CSV table of C-alpha atoms in Angstrom, one decimal:
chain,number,residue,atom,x,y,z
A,611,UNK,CA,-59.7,33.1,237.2
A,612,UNK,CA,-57.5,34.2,234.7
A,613,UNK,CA,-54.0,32.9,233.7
A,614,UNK,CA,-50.6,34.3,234.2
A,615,UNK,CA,-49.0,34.9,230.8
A,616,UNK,CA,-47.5,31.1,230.2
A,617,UNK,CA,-43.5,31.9,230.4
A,618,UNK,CA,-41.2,29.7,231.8
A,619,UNK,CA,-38.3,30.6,234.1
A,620,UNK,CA,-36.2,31.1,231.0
A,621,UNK,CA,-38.4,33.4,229.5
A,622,UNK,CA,-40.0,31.4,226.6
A,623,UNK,CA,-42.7,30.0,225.8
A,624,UNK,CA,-43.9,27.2,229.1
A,625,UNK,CA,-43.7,23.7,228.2
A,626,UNK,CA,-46.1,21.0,229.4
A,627,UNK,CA,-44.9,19.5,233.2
A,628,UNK,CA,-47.1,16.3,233.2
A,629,UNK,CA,-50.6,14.8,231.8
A,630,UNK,CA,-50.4,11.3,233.4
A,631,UNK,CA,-50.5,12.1,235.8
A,632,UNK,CA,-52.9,15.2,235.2
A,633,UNK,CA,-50.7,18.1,237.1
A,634,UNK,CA,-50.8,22.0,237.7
A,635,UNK,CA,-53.7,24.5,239.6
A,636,UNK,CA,-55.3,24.5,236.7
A,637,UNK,CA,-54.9,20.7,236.2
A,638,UNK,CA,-54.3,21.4,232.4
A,639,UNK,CA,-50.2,19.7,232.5
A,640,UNK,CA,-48.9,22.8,232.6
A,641,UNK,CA,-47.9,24.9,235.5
A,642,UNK,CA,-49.6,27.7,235.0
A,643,UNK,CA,-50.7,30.4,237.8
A,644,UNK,CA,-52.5,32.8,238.5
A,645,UNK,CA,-53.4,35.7,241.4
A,646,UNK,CA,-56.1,33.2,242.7
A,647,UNK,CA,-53.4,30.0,243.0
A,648,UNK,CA,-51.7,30.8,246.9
A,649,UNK,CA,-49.6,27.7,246.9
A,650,UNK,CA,-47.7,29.0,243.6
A,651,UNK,CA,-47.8,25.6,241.7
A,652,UNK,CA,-45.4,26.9,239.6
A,653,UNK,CA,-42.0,24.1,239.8
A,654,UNK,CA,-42.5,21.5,237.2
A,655,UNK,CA,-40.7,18.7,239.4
A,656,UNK,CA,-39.8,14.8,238.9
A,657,UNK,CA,-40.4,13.2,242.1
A,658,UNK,CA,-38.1,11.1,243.8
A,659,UNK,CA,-38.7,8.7,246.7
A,660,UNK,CA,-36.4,10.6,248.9
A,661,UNK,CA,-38.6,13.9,248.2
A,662,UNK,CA,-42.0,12.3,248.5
A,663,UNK,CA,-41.2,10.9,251.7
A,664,UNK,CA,-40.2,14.9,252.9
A,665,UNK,CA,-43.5,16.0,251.5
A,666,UNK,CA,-45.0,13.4,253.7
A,667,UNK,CA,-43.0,13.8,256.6
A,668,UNK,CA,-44.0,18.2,256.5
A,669,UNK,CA,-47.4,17.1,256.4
A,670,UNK,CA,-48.2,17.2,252.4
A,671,UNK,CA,-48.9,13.3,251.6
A,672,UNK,CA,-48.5,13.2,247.9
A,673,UNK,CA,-47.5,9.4,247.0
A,674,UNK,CA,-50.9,8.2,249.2
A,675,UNK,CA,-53.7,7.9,246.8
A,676,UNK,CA,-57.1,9.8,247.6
A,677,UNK,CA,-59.3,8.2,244.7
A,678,UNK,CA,-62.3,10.3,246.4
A,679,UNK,CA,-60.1,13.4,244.7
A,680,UNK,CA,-59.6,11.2,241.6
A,681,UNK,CA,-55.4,10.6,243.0
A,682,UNK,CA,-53.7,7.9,242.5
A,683,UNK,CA,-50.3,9.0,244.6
A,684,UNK,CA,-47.6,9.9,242.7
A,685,UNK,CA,-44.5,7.7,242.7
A,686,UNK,CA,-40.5,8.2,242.2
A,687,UNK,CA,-40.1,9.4,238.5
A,688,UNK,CA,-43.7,11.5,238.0
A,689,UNK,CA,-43.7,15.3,236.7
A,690,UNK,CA,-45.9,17.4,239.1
A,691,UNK,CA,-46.5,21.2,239.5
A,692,UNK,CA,-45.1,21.5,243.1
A,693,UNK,CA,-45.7,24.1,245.4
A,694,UNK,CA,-42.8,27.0,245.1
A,695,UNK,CA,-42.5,27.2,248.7
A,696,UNK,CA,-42.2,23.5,249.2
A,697,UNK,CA,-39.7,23.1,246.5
A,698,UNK,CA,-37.2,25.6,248.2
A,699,UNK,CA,-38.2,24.2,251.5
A,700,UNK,CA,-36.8,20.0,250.2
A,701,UNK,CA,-34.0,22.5,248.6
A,702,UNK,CA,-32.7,24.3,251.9
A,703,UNK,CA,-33.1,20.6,253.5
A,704,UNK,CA,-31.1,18.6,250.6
A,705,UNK,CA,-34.1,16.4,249.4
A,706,UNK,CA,-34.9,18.7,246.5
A,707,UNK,CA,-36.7,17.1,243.2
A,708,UNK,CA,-34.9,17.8,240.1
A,709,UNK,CA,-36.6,20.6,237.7
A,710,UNK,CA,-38.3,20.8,234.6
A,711,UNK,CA,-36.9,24.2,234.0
A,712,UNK,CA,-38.7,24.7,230.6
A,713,UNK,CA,-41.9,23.7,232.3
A,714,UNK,CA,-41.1,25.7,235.4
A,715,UNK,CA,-43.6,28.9,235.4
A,716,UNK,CA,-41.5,31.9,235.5
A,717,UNK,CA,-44.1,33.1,238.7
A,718,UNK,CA,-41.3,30.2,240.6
A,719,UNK,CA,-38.8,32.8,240.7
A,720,UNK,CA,-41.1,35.4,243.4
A,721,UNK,CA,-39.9,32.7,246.2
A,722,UNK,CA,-36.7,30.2,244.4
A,723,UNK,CA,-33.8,31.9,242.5
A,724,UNK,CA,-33.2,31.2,239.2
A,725,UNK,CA,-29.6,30.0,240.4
A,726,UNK,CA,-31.0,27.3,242.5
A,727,UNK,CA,-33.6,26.2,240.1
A,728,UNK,CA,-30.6,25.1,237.5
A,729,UNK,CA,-29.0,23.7,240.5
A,730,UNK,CA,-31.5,21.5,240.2
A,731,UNK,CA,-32.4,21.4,236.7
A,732,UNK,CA,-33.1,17.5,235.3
């Protein structure tokens, strides 16, 4: 598989999202892409109770730990490479996680507009 250039949303160079916990497709802290990564893991979010309990509720359990996958849940206050898609979905239903914008993969912008990304922006 090979990497999207690394640009963030504002066109430099992509910051890291999150090592503790270990984030992104490629599970390198970064939220880097690529043609092969379908969910577009792209927003470099910090997780709030509120939007972990919406992930839960649409059927994507994030704050449950799985430690057969090596997961330990994430929790209010954790950076994680979420799902483009999923991000505008918590957005349109006003339980959106603030953004990393400088960590935010500029690949985000196919499906969220730069406009609501800084709406956003932590």
């Amino acid at each position: 598989m090979d990497k999207d250039l690394a640009i963030n949303v504002l066109g430099e160079a992509l910051a890291p999202c999150s090592t503790k916990p270990l984030t992104g497709f490629f599970r390198d802290g970064h939220c880097n892409t690529c043609a092969e990564d379908r969910g577009s893991h792209t927003v470099c979010a910090v997780m709030t109770a509120e939007f972990l309990a919406f992930s839960k509720y649409v059927g994507n359990d994030l704050s449950t730990p799985r430690p057969e996958f090596g997961f330990a849940g994430l929790k209010a206050g954790d950076h994680w490479c979420l799902c483009a898609g999923r991000f505008l979905q918590a957005h349109d239903e006003g339980c959106a996680p603030k953004v990393n914008l400088a960590a935010t993969h500029r690949r985000a912008l196919q499906i969220v507009s730069l406009e609501v990304l800084r709406e956003n922006a932590a």
